[in-house]
mmCIF file of C-alpha atoms in Angstrom:
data_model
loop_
_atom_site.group_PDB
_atom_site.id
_atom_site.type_symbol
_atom_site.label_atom_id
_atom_site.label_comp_id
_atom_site.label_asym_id
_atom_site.label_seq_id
_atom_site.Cartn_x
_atom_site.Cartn_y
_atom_site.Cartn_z
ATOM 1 C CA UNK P 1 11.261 4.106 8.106
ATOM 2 C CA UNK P 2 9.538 1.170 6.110
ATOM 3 C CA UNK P 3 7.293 1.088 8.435
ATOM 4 C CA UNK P 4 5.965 4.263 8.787
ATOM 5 C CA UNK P 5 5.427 3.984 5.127
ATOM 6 C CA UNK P 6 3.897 1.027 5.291
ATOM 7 C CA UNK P 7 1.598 2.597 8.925
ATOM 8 C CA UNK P 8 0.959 6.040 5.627
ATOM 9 C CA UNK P 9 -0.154 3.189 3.461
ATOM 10 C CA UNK P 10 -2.538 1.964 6.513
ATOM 11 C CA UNK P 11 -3.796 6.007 6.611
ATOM 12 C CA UNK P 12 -4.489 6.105 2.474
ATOM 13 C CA UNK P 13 -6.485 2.763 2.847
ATOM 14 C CA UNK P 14 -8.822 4.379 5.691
ATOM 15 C CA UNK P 15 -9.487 7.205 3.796
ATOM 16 C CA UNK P 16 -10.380 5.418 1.045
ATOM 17 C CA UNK P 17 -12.854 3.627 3.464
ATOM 18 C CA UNK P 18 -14.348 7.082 4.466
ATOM 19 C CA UNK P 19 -14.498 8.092 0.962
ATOM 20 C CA UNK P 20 -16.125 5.254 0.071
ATOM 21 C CA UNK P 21 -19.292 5.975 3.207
ATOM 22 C CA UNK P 22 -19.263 9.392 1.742
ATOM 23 C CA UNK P 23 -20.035 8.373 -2.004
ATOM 24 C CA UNK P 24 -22.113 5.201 -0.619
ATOM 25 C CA UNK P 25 -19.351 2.672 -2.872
ATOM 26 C CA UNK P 26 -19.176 -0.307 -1.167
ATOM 27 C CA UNK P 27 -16.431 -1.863 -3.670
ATOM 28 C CA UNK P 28 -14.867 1.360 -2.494
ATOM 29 C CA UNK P 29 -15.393 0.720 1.410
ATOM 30 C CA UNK P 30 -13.963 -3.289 0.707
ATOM 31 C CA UNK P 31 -10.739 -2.041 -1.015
ATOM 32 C CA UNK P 32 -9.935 0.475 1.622
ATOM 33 C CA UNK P 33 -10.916 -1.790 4.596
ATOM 34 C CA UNK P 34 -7.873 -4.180 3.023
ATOM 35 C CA UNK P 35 -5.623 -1.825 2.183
ATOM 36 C CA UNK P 36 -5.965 -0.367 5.820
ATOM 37 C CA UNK P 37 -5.980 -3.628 7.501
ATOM 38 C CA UNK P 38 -2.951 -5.111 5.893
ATOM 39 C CA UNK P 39 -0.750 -1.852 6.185
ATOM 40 C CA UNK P 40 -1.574 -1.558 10.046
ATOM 41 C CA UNK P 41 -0.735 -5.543 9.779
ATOM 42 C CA UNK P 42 2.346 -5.195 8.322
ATOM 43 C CA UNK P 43 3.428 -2.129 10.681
ATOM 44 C CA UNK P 44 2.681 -4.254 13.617
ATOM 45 C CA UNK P 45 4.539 -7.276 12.251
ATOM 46 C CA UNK P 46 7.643 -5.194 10.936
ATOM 47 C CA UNK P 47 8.101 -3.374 14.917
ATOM 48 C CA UNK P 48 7.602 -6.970 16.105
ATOM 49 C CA UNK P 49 10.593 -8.280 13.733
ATOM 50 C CA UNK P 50 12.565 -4.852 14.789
ATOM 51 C CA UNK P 51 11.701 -5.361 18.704
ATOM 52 C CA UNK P 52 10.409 -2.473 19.083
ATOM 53 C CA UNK P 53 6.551 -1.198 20.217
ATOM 54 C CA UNK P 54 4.784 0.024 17.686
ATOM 55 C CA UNK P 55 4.390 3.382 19.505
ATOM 56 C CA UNK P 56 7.822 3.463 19.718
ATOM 57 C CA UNK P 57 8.507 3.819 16.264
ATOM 58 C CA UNK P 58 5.351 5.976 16.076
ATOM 59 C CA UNK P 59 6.942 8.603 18.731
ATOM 60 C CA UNK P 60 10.118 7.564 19.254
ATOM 61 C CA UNK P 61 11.642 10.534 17.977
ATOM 62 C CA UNK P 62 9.196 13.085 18.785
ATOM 63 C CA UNK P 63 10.851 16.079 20.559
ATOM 64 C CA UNK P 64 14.260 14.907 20.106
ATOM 65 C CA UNK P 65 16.848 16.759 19.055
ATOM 66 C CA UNK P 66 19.861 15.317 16.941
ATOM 67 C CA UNK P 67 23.049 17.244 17.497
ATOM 68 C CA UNK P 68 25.189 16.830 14.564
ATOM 69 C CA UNK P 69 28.789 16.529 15.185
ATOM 70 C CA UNK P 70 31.545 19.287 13.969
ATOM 71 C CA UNK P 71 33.676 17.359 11.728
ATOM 72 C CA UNK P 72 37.196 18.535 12.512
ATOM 73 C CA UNK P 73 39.120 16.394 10.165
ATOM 74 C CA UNK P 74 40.231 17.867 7.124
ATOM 75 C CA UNK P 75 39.294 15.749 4.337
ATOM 76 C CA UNK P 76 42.339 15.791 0.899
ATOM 77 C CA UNK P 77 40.912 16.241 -2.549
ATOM 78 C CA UNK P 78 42.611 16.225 -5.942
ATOM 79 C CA UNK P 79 42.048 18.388 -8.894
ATOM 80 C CA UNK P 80 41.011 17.095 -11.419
ATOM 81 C CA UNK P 81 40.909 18.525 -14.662
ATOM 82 C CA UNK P 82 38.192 17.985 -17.916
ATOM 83 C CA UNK P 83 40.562 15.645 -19.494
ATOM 84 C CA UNK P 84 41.296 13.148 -16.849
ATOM 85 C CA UNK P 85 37.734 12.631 -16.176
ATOM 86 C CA UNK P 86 37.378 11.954 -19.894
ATOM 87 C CA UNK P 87 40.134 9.242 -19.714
ATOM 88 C CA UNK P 88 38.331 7.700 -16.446
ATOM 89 C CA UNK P 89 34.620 7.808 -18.021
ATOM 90 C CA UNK P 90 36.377 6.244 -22.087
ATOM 91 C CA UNK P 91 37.745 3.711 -19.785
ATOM 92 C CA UNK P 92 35.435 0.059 -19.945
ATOM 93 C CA UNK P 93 34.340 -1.142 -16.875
ATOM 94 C CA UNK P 94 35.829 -4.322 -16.375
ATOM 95 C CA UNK P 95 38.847 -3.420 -15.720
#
């Protein structure tokens, strides 16, 4: 996941760049060109450190479907009423 965030923060910096041809901004164009550059940097070093390919993690899970499994374990609760949680919140925390 951080590094499709970080590949989304490559995306914002090439836009920038475009934006920056369209309104002829050169300071613009710069920012955008390192912004890009070191997102798509740190993708490529952050798959490396994860041993994965970068499109891998690009497609990896494209078309897959997760099947979630039926939990048949019933899980015990208590009820609790208004005044015991009062009790546990008055309480100070190091004890």
């Amino acid at each position: 996941m951080p590094t499709v965030i970080s590949l989304l923060n490559s995306y914002a910096g090439l836009s920038a760049v475009a934006m920056g041809f369209v309104l002829d901004n050169k300071l613009l164009i710069t920012a955008g060109a390192l912004d890009g550059s070191s997102g798509l940097i740190l993708s490529i070093i952050m798959c490396r450190a994860m041993n994965r390919s970068f499109t891998n993690v690009l497609f990896g899970a494209f078309g897959q479907v997760q099947k979630s499994a039926a939990s048949t374990e019933q899980q015990v609760y208590k009820a609790e009423t208004a005044e015991g949680a009062a009790q546990i919140w008055s309480r100070p925390t190091w004890w």
